[in-house]
mmCIF file with all atom_site columns, C-alpha atoms in Angstrom:
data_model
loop_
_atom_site.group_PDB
_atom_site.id
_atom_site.type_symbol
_atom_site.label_atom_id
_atom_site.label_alt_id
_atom_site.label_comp_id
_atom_site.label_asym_id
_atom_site.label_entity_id
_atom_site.label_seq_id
_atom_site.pdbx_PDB_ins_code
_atom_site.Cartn_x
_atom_site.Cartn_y
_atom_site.Cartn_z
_atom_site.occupancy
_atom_site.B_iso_or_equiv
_atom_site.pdbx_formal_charge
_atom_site.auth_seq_id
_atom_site.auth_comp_id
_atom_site.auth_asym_id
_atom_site.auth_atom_id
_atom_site.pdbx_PDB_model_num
ATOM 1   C CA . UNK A 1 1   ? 15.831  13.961  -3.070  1.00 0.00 ? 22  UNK A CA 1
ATOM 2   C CA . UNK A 1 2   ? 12.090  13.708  -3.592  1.00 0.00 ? 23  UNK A CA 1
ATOM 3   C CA . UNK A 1 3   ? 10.341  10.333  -2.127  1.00 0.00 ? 24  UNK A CA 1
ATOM 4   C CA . UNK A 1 4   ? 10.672  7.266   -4.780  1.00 0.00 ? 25  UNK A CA 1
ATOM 5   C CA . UNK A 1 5   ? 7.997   6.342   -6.754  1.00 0.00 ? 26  UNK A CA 1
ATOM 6   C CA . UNK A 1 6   ? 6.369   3.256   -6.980  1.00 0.00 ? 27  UNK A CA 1
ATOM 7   C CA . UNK A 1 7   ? 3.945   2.167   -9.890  1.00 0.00 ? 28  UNK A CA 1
ATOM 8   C CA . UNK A 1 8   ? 1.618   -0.276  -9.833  1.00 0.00 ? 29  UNK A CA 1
ATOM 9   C CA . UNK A 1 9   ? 2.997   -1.391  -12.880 1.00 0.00 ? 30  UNK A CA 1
ATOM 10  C CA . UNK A 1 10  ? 5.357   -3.793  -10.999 1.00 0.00 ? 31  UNK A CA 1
ATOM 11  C CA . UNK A 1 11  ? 2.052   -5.659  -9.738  1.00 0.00 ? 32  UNK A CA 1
ATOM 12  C CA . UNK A 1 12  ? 1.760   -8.844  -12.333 1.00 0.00 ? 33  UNK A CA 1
ATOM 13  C CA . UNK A 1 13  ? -1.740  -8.269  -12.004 1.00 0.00 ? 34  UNK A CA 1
ATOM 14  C CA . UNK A 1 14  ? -1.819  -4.544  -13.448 1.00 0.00 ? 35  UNK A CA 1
ATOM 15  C CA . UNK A 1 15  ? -0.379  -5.322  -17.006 1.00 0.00 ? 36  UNK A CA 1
ATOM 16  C CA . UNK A 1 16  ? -1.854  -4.319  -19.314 1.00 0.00 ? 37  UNK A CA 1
ATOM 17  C CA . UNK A 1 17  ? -3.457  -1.234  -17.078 1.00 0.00 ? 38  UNK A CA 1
ATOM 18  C CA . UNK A 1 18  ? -2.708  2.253   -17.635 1.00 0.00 ? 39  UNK A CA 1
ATOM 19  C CA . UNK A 1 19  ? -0.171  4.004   -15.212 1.00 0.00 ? 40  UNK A CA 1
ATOM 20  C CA . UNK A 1 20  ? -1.176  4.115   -11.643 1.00 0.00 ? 41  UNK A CA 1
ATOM 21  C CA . UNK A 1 21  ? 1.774   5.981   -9.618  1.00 0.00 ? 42  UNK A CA 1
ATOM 22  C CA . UNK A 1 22  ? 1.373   5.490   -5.346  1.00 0.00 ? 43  UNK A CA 1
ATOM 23  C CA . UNK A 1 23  ? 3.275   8.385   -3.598  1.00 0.00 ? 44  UNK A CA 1
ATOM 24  C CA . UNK A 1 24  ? 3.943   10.512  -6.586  1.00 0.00 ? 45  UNK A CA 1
ATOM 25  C CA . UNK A 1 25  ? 1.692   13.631  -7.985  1.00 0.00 ? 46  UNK A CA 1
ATOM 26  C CA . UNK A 1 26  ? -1.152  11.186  -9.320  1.00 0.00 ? 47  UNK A CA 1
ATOM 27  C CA . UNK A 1 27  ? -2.991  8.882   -7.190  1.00 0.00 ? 48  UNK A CA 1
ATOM 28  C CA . UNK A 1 28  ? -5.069  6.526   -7.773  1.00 0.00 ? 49  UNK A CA 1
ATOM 29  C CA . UNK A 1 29  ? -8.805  7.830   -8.381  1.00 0.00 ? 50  UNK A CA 1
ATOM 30  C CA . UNK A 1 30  ? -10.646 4.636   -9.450  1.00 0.00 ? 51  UNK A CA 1
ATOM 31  C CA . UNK A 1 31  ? -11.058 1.589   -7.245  1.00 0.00 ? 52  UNK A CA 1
ATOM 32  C CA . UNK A 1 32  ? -10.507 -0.469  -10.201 1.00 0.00 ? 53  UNK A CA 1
ATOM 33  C CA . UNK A 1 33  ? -7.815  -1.449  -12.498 1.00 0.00 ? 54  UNK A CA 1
ATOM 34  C CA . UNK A 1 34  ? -8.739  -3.362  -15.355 1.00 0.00 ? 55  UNK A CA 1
ATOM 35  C CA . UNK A 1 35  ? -5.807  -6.098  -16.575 1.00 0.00 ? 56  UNK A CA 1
ATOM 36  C CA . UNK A 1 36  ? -6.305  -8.418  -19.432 1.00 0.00 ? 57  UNK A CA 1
ATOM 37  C CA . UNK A 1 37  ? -7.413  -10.992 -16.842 1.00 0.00 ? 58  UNK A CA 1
ATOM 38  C CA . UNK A 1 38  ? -10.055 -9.252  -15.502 1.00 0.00 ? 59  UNK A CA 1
ATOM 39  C CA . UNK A 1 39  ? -11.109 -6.520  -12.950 1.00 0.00 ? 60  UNK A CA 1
ATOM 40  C CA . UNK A 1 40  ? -8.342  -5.681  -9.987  1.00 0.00 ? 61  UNK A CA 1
ATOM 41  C CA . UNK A 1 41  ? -9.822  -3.985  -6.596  1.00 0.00 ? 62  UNK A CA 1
ATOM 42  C CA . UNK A 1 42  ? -8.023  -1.519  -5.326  1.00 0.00 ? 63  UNK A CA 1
ATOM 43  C CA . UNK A 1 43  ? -7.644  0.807   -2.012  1.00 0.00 ? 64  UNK A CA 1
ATOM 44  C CA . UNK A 1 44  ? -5.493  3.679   -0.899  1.00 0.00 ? 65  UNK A CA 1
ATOM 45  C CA . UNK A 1 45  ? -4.900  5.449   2.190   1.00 0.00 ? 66  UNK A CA 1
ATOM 46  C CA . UNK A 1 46  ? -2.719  8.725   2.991   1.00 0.00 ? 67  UNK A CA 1
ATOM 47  C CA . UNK A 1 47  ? -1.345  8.671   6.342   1.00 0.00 ? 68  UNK A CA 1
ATOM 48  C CA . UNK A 1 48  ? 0.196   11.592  7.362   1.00 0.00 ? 69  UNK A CA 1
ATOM 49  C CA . UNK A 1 49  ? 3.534   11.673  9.432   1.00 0.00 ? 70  UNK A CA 1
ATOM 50  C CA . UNK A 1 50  ? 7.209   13.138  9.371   1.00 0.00 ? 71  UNK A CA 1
ATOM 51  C CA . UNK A 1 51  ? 8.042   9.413   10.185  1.00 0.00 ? 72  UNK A CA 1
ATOM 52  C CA . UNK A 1 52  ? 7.077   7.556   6.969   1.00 0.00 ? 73  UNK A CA 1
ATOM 53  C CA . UNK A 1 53  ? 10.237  5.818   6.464   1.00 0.00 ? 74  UNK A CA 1
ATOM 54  C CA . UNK A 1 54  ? 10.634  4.469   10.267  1.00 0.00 ? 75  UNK A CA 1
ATOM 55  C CA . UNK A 1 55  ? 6.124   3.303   10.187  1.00 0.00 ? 76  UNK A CA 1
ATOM 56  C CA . UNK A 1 56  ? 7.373   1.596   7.041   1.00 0.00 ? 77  UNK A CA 1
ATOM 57  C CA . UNK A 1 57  ? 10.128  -0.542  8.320   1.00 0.00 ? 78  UNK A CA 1
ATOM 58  C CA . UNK A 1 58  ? 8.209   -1.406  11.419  1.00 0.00 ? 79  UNK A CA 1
ATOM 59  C CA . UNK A 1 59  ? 5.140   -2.370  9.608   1.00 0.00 ? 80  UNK A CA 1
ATOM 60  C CA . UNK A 1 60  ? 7.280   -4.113  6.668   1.00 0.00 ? 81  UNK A CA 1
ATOM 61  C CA . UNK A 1 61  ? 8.941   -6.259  9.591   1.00 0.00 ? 82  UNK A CA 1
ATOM 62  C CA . UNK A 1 62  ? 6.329   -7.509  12.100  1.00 0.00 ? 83  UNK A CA 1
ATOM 63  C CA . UNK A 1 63  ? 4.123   -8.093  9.072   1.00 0.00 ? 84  UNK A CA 1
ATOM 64  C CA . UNK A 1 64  ? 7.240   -10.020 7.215   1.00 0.00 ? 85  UNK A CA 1
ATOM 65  C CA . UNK A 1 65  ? 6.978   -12.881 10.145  1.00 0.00 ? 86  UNK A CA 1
ATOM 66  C CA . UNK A 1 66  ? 3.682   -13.777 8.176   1.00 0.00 ? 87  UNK A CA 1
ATOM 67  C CA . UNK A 1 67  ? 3.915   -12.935 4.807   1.00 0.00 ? 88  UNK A CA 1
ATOM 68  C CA . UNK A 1 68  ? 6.635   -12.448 2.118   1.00 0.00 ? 89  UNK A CA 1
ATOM 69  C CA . UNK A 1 69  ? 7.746   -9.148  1.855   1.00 0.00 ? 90  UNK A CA 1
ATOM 70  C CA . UNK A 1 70  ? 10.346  -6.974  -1.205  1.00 0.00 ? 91  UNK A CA 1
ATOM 71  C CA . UNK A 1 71  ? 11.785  -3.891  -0.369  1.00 0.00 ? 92  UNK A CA 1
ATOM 72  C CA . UNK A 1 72  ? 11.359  -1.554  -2.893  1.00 0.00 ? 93  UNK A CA 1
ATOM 73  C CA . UNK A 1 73  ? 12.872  1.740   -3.737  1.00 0.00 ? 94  UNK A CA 1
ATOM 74  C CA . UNK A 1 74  ? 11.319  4.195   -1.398  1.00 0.00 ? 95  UNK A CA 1
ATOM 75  C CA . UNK A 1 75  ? 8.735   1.388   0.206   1.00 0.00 ? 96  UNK A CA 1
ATOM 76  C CA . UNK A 1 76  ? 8.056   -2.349  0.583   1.00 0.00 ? 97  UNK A CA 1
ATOM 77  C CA . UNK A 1 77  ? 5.587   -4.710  -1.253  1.00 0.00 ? 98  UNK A CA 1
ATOM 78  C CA . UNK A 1 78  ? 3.433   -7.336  1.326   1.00 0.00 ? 99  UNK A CA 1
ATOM 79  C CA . UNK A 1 79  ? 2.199   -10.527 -0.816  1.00 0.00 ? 100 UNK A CA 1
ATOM 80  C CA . UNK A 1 80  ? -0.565  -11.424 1.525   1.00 0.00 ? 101 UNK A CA 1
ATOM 81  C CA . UNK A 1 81  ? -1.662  -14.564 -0.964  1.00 0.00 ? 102 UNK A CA 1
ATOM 82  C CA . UNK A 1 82  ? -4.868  -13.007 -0.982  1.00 0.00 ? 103 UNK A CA 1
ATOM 83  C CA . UNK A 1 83  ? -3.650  -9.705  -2.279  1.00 0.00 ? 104 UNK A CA 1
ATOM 84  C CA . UNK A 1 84  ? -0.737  -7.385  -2.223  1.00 0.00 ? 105 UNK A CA 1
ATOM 85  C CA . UNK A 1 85  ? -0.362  -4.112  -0.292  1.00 0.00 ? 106 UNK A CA 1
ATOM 86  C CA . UNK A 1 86  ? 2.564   -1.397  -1.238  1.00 0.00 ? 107 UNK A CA 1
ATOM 87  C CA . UNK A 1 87  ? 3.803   1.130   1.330   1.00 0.00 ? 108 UNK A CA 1
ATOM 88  C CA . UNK A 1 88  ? 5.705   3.880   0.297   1.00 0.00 ? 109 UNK A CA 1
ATOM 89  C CA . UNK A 1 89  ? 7.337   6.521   2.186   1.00 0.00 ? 110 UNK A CA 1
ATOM 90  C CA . UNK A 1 90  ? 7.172   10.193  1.601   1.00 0.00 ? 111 UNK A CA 1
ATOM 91  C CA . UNK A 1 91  ? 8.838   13.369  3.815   1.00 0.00 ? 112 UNK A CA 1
ATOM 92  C CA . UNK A 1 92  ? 5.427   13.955  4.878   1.00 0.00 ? 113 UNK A CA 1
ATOM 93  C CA . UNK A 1 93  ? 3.225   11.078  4.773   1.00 0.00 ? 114 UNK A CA 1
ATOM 94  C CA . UNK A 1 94  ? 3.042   7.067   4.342   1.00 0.00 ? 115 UNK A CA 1
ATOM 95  C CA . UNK A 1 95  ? 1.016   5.896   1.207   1.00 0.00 ? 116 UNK A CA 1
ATOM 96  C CA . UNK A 1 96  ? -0.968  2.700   1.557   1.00 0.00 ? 117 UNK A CA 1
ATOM 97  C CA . UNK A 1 97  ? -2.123  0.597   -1.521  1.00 0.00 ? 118 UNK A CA 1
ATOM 98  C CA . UNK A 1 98  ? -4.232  -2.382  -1.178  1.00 0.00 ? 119 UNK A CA 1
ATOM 99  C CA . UNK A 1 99  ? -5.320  -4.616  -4.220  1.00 0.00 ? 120 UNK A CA 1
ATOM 100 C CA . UNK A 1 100 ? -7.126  -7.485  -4.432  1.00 0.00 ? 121 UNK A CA 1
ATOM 101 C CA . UNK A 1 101 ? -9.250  -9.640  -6.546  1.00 0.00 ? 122 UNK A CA 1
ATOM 102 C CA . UNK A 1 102 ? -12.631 -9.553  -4.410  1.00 0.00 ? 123 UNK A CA 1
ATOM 103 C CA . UNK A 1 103 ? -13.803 -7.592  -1.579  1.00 0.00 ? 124 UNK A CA 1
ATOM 104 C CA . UNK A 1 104 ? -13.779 -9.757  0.760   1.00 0.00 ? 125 UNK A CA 1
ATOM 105 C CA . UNK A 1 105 ? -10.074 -9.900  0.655   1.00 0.00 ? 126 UNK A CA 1
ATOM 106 C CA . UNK A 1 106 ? -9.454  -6.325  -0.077  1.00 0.00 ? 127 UNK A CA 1
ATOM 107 C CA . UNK A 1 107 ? -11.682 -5.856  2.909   1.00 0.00 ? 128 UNK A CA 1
ATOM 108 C CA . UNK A 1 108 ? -9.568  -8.057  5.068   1.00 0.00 ? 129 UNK A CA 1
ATOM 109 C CA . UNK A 1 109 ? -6.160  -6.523  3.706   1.00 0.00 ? 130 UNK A CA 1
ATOM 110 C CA . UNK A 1 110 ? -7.509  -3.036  4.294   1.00 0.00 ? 131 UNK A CA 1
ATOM 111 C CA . UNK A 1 111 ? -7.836  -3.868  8.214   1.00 0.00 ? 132 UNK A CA 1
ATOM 112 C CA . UNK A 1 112 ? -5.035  -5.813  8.279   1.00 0.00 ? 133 UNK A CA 1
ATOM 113 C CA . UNK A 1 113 ? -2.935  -2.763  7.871   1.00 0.00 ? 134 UNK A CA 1
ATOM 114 C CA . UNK A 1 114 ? -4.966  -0.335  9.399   1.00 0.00 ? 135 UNK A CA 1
ATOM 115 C CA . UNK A 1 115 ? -4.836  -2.198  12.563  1.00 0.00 ? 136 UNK A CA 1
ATOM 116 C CA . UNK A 1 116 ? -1.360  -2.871  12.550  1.00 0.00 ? 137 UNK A CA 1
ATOM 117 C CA . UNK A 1 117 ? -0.340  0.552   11.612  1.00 0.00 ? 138 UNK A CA 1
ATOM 118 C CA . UNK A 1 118 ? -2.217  2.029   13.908  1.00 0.00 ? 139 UNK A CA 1
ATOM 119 C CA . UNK A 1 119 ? -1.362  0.119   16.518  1.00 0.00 ? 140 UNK A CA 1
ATOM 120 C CA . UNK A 1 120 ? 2.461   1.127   15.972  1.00 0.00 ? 141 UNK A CA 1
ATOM 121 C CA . UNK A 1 121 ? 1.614   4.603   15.870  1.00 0.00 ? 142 UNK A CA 1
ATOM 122 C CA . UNK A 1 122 ? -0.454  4.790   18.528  1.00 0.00 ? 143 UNK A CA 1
ATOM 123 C CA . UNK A 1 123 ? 1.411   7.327   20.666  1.00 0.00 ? 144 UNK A CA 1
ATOM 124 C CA . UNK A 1 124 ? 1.570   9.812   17.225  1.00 0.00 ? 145 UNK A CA 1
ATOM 125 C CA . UNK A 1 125 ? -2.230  9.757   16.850  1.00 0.00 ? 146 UNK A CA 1
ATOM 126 C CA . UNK A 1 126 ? -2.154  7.726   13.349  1.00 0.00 ? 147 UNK A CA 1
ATOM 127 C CA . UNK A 1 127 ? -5.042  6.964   11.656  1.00 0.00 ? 148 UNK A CA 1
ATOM 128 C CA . UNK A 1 128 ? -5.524  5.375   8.338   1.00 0.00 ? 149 UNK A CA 1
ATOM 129 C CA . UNK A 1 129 ? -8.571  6.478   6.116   1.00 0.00 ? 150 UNK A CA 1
ATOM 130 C CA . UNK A 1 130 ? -9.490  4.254   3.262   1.00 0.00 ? 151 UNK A CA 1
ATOM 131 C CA . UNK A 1 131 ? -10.510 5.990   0.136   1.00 0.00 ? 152 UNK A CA 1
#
C-alpha cells in the first residue's frame, strides 16, 4: 500500500485553488495558492528517511502540547493559529507543508518545524530544506 495522500484541498483556506497533492507524484511548485480570499504562502520540504511514520508521530505529539493537532490519513495537520503545517509520511521520506498568510509567519512556522524535527532526528542526520 502506497503512502496516503493528502491535498491541500482540506485547508479552508485553499478553496477555490486548483489541486495541490503533498506526498503524492505532484508537488507543489509555486509558493502561492491563490483562494477567493486572497493570496496563501506556502512552503515545502522533503525529508528523507525510512522512518517517516515514527518522525511523524513524535513531531505530531510534542508539538500537540501547544497547538491543536488532526490526524489524517497517512499524516497529521498542526493549526499553529498563525498558519497550518501538514506532515505526511511516505516509505521513504517525510513531506513538510507550511502555509501561511504572510511571511513573517510562514517564516516562523518554517523554523518551528525544522528545529523541532531536527532536533528529534538528530542521531539520523535529518535535515529539512525549505523549497
Amino acid at each position: 500500500m502506497g503512502p496516503a495522500v493528502i491535498n491541500l484541498r482540506m485547508h479552508p483556506a485553499a478553496r477555490g485553488s486548483e489541486a495541490a497533492v503533498l506526498g503524492g507524484e505532484r508537488m507543489i511548485e509555486t509558493t502561492t495558492i491563490r483562494d477567493d480570499q486572497g493570496v496563501l504562502l506556502v512552503s515545502t520540504a522533503e525529508v528523507a528517511t525510512t522512518r517517516s511514520s515514527a518522525y511523524a508521530d513524535l513531531l505530531a505529539e510534542l508539538l500537540g502540547r501547544k497547538v491543536p493537532v488532526e490526524p489524517l490519513p497517512g499524516g497529521y495537520r498542526l493549526d499553529f493559529g498563525i498558519g497550518e503545517g501538514l506532515l505526511n509520511f511516505g516509505p521513504e521520506s517525510l513531506s513538510l507543508l507550511v502555509t501561511a498568510d504572510d511571511g513573517a509567519s510562514l517564516s516562523n512556522l518554517r523554523d518551528a518545524l525544522a528545529v523541532h524535527l531536527e532536533r528529534l532526528g538528530h542521531r539520523d542526520k535529518l535535515r529539512v530544506v525549505w523549497r
